[in-house]
mmCIF file of C-alpha atoms in Angstrom:
data_model
loop_
_atom_site.group_PDB
_atom_site.id
_atom_site.type_symbol
_atom_site.label_atom_id
_atom_site.label_comp_id
_atom_site.label_asym_id
_atom_site.label_seq_id
_atom_site.Cartn_x
_atom_site.Cartn_y
_atom_site.Cartn_z
ATOM 1 C CA GLY A 1 -22.550 -113.215 40.669
ATOM 2 C CA GLY A 2 -24.244 -116.500 41.131
ATOM 3 C CA LYS A 3 -27.569 -115.041 41.862
ATOM 4 C CA HIS A 4 -27.455 -113.093 38.599
ATOM 5 C CA VAL A 5 -27.019 -116.217 36.541
ATOM 6 C CA TYR A 6 -29.940 -117.749 38.495
ATOM 7 C CA THR A 7 -32.464 -114.941 37.895
ATOM 8 C CA HIS A 8 -31.122 -114.673 34.463
ATOM 9 C CA LEU A 9 -32.076 -118.363 33.972
ATOM 10 C CA ASP A 10 -35.686 -117.779 35.129
ATOM 11 C CA ASN A 11 -36.470 -116.420 31.756
ATOM 12 C CA ASP A 12 -40.077 -117.124 30.975
ATOM 13 C CA ARG A 13 -39.946 -115.531 27.570
ATOM 14 C CA LEU A 14 -37.216 -117.944 26.563
ATOM 15 C CA SER A 15 -38.378 -121.056 28.290
ATOM 16 C CA GLU A 16 -42.051 -120.543 27.282
ATOM 17 C CA GLY A 17 -40.958 -119.526 23.854
ATOM 18 C CA LEU A 18 -38.896 -122.714 23.392
ATOM 19 C CA HIS A 19 -41.811 -124.815 24.725
ATOM 20 C CA ASP A 20 -44.251 -123.302 22.173
ATOM 21 C CA ALA A 21 -41.550 -123.776 19.452
ATOM 22 C CA LEU A 22 -41.331 -127.497 20.319
ATOM 23 C CA GLY A 23 -45.074 -127.674 19.967
ATOM 24 C CA ARG A 24 -44.939 -126.318 16.499
ATOM 25 C CA TYR A 25 -41.936 -128.603 15.656
ATOM 26 C CA HIS A 26 -43.784 -131.689 16.914
ATOM 27 C CA ALA A 27 -46.919 -130.714 14.945
ATOM 28 C CA SER A 28 -45.334 -129.996 11.597
ATOM 29 C CA GLY A 29 -41.729 -131.294 11.746
ATOM 30 C CA VAL A 30 -40.690 -127.864 10.529
ATOM 31 C CA VAL A 31 -38.835 -125.151 12.496
ATOM 32 C CA VAL A 32 -40.087 -121.677 11.450
ATOM 33 C CA ASP A 33 -37.595 -118.739 11.354
ATOM 34 C CA GLU A 34 -38.685 -117.015 14.447
ATOM 35 C CA ASP A 35 -38.395 -120.277 16.483
ATOM 36 C CA ALA A 36 -34.878 -120.777 15.087
ATOM 37 C CA CYS A 37 -34.031 -117.252 15.895
ATOM 38 C CA LEU A 38 -35.169 -117.789 19.510
ATOM 39 C CA ALA A 39 -33.137 -120.978 19.827
ATOM 40 C CA ARG A 40 -30.049 -119.107 18.534
ATOM 41 C CA GLU A 41 -30.621 -116.403 21.091
ATOM 42 C CA VAL A 42 -30.773 -119.098 23.785
ATOM 43 C CA LEU A 43 -27.488 -120.611 22.661
ATOM 44 C CA ARG A 44 -25.832 -117.195 22.414
ATOM 45 C CA GLY A 45 -26.932 -116.289 25.937
ATOM 46 C CA TYR A 46 -26.420 -119.579 27.638
ATOM 47 C CA ALA A 47 -24.372 -122.180 25.819
ATOM 48 C CA SER A 48 -21.121 -120.921 27.476
ATOM 49 C CA LEU A 49 -22.503 -120.344 30.944
ATOM 50 C CA ARG A 50 -20.893 -122.559 33.698
ATOM 51 C CA ALA A 51 -23.441 -123.627 36.221
ATOM 52 C CA GLU A 52 -22.081 -123.982 39.824
ATOM 53 C CA THR A 53 -24.948 -126.095 41.282
ATOM 54 C CA ASP A 54 -27.188 -128.878 40.007
ATOM 55 C CA VAL A 55 -30.303 -126.760 40.395
ATOM 56 C CA ILE A 56 -28.908 -124.139 38.056
ATOM 57 C CA ARG A 57 -27.498 -126.889 35.803
ATOM 58 C CA CYS A 58 -30.910 -128.376 35.372
ATOM 59 C CA LYS A 59 -32.337 -125.011 34.306
ATOM 60 C CA LEU A 60 -29.591 -124.284 32.047
ATOM 61 C CA TYR A 61 -29.844 -127.707 30.301
ATOM 62 C CA SER A 62 -33.538 -127.459 30.010
ATOM 63 C CA LEU A 63 -33.059 -124.313 27.942
ATOM 64 C CA LEU A 64 -30.153 -125.788 25.855
ATOM 65 C CA LEU A 65 -31.634 -129.118 24.983
ATOM 66 C CA PRO A 66 -34.648 -127.863 23.048
ATOM 67 C CA ALA A 67 -32.568 -125.096 21.359
ATOM 68 C CA TYR A 68 -30.111 -127.768 20.046
ATOM 69 C CA LEU A 69 -33.097 -129.872 18.881
ATOM 70 C CA LEU A 70 -34.737 -126.947 17.075
ATOM 71 C CA LEU A 71 -31.578 -126.028 15.332
ATOM 72 C CA GLY A 72 -30.723 -129.503 14.257
ATOM 73 C CA GLU A 73 -27.417 -129.618 16.232
ATOM 74 C CA SER A 74 -27.443 -133.244 16.626
ATOM 75 C CA ASP A 75 -23.892 -133.708 18.071
ATOM 76 C CA GLU A 76 -24.478 -131.046 20.753
ATOM 77 C CA PHE A 77 -27.934 -132.485 21.386
ATOM 78 C CA ASP A 78 -26.662 -136.022 21.885
ATOM 79 C CA ARG A 79 -23.793 -134.871 24.116
ATOM 80 C CA LEU A 80 -26.137 -132.848 26.370
ATOM 81 C CA ARG A 81 -28.826 -135.599 26.355
ATOM 82 C CA SER A 82 -26.251 -138.080 27.849
ATOM 83 C CA THR A 83 -25.064 -135.500 30.400
ATOM 84 C CA MET A 84 -28.620 -135.023 31.492
ATOM 85 C CA ARG A 85 -29.138 -138.699 31.631
ATOM 86 C CA SER A 86 -26.056 -139.278 33.715
ATOM 87 C CA MET A 87 -27.261 -136.505 36.126
ATOM 88 C CA LEU A 88 -30.671 -138.237 36.874
ATOM 89 C CA PRO A 89 -29.301 -140.704 39.477
ATOM 90 C CA VAL A 90 -27.643 -137.869 41.519
ATOM 91 C CA ILE A 91 -30.441 -135.233 41.300
ATOM 92 C CA LYS A 92 -32.674 -135.838 44.294
ATOM 93 C CA ALA A 93 -34.441 -132.402 44.425
ATOM 94 C CA GLY A 94 -37.998 -133.173 43.045
ATOM 95 C CA GLN A 95 -38.442 -130.081 40.911
ATOM 96 C CA SER A 96 -34.993 -130.161 39.364
ATOM 97 C CA ARG A 97 -35.365 -133.837 38.631
ATOM 98 C CA ALA A 98 -38.845 -133.150 37.050
ATOM 99 C CA LEU A 99 -37.426 -130.370 34.988
ATOM 100 C CA LEU A 100 -34.751 -132.757 33.598
ATOM 101 C CA LEU A 101 -37.244 -135.616 32.930
ATOM 102 C CA VAL A 102 -39.953 -133.378 31.372
ATOM 103 C CA THR A 103 -37.331 -131.694 29.175
ATOM 104 C CA LEU A 104 -35.835 -135.009 28.149
ATOM 105 C CA TYR A 105 -39.254 -136.463 27.345
ATOM 106 C CA GLY A 106 -40.337 -133.443 25.427
ATOM 107 C CA CYS A 107 -37.115 -133.490 23.298
ATOM 108 C CA THR A 108 -36.745 -137.372 22.710
ATOM 109 C CA ASP A 109 -40.290 -138.769 23.076
ATOM 110 C CA SER A 110 -38.867 -141.562 25.274
ATOM 111 C CA SER A 111 -41.520 -143.624 26.981
ATOM 112 C CA LEU A 112 -39.026 -144.146 29.889
ATOM 113 C CA TYR A 113 -38.692 -140.452 30.537
ATOM 114 C CA GLN A 114 -42.471 -140.056 30.077
ATOM 115 C CA ARG A 115 -43.113 -142.586 32.823
ATOM 116 C CA MET A 116 -40.452 -141.168 35.150
ATOM 117 C CA ALA A 117 -41.743 -137.598 34.577
ATOM 118 C CA HIS A 118 -45.344 -138.636 35.408
ATOM 119 C CA GLU A 119 -44.296 -140.576 38.487
ATOM 120 C CA LEU A 120 -42.823 -137.267 39.875
ATOM 121 C CA VAL A 121 -45.293 -134.680 38.460
ATOM 122 C CA ASP A 122 -48.664 -136.461 38.677
ATOM 123 C CA PRO A 123 -48.795 -136.326 42.579
ATOM 124 C CA TRP A 124 -48.352 -132.489 42.338
ATOM 125 C CA MET A 125 -51.821 -132.217 40.780
ATOM 126 C CA GLU A 126 -53.375 -133.370 44.109
ATOM 127 C CA GLU A 127 -51.750 -130.447 45.945
ATOM 128 C CA ALA A 128 -54.221 -127.696 46.931
ATOM 129 C CA SER A 129 -52.091 -124.865 45.492
ATOM 130 C CA PRO A 130 -48.804 -126.081 43.811
ATOM 131 C CA LYS A 131 -46.114 -123.424 43.226
ATOM 132 C CA LYS A 132 -45.794 -121.827 39.906
ATOM 133 C CA SER A 133 -42.735 -123.785 38.999
ATOM 134 C CA LYS A 134 -44.728 -127.048 39.531
ATOM 135 C CA THR A 135 -47.774 -125.884 37.622
ATOM 136 C CA VAL A 136 -45.415 -124.977 34.656
ATOM 137 C CA LEU A 137 -44.060 -128.470 34.614
ATOM 138 C CA ILE A 138 -47.559 -130.051 34.982
ATOM 139 C CA ARG A 139 -48.694 -128.013 31.965
ATOM 140 C CA ARG A 140 -45.630 -128.821 29.941
ATOM 141 C CA LEU A 141 -45.900 -132.564 30.526
ATOM 142 C CA ARG A 142 -49.559 -132.408 29.532
ATOM 143 C CA ASP A 143 -48.635 -130.496 26.456
ATOM 144 C CA TYR A 144 -45.918 -133.073 25.543
ATOM 145 C CA ASP A 145 -48.357 -135.984 26.034
ATOM 146 C CA ARG A 146 -50.824 -134.234 23.661
ATOM 147 C CA TRP A 147 -48.156 -133.186 21.130
ATOM 148 C CA LEU A 148 -46.433 -136.606 21.087
ATOM 149 C CA LYS A 149 -49.866 -138.334 20.935
ATOM 150 C CA HIS A 150 -49.599 -140.109 24.374
ATOM 151 C CA ASN A 151 -52.908 -139.211 25.715
ATOM 152 C CA GLU A 152 -54.951 -142.015 24.249
#
C-alpha cells in the first residue's frame, strides 16, 4: 500500500494546479471558483492520509498547505504551518527540505523561508541537468519571488 500513496502524491495536475492558483491569488487577492474547487478536491483526497515517512509527509503537506490557504481555513493552515516548521530541523534530505521551504515561502511570504529556500535551491541551477523534481522547485521558487515581488 505505501507505494500507492506515494505515486498518488506525485500528482502533477494537483500540485501544478495549486501552484498556478497561488499565482492568481497572490496577483488578485481573490480565489476564483475553479481554484477553490481544486483546493477542495485536494483536501478530500489528501487531508486524512497518514504519511508513513518524512519524504511522503513533505509531499503531502506541500499539497495541503496551499489548499488551506486558498480556502481560507486559517486554523488548519496555522496548525499545519507550525507542524512543517517543527519538521525543518529534522528533515535532512535536500529535496524534501526544499519542498517544505519553498511551500512555506509561497504560502507565508516569509523572508526567512525565502532565504533558506534559496540557499538550498540556488546551487541546483549550476547542475548540468537537474532532475525534474529539482527543476520544478527552481521554477516555483522563481515564480514566488516574482509573485511576491522579491526580484528587485
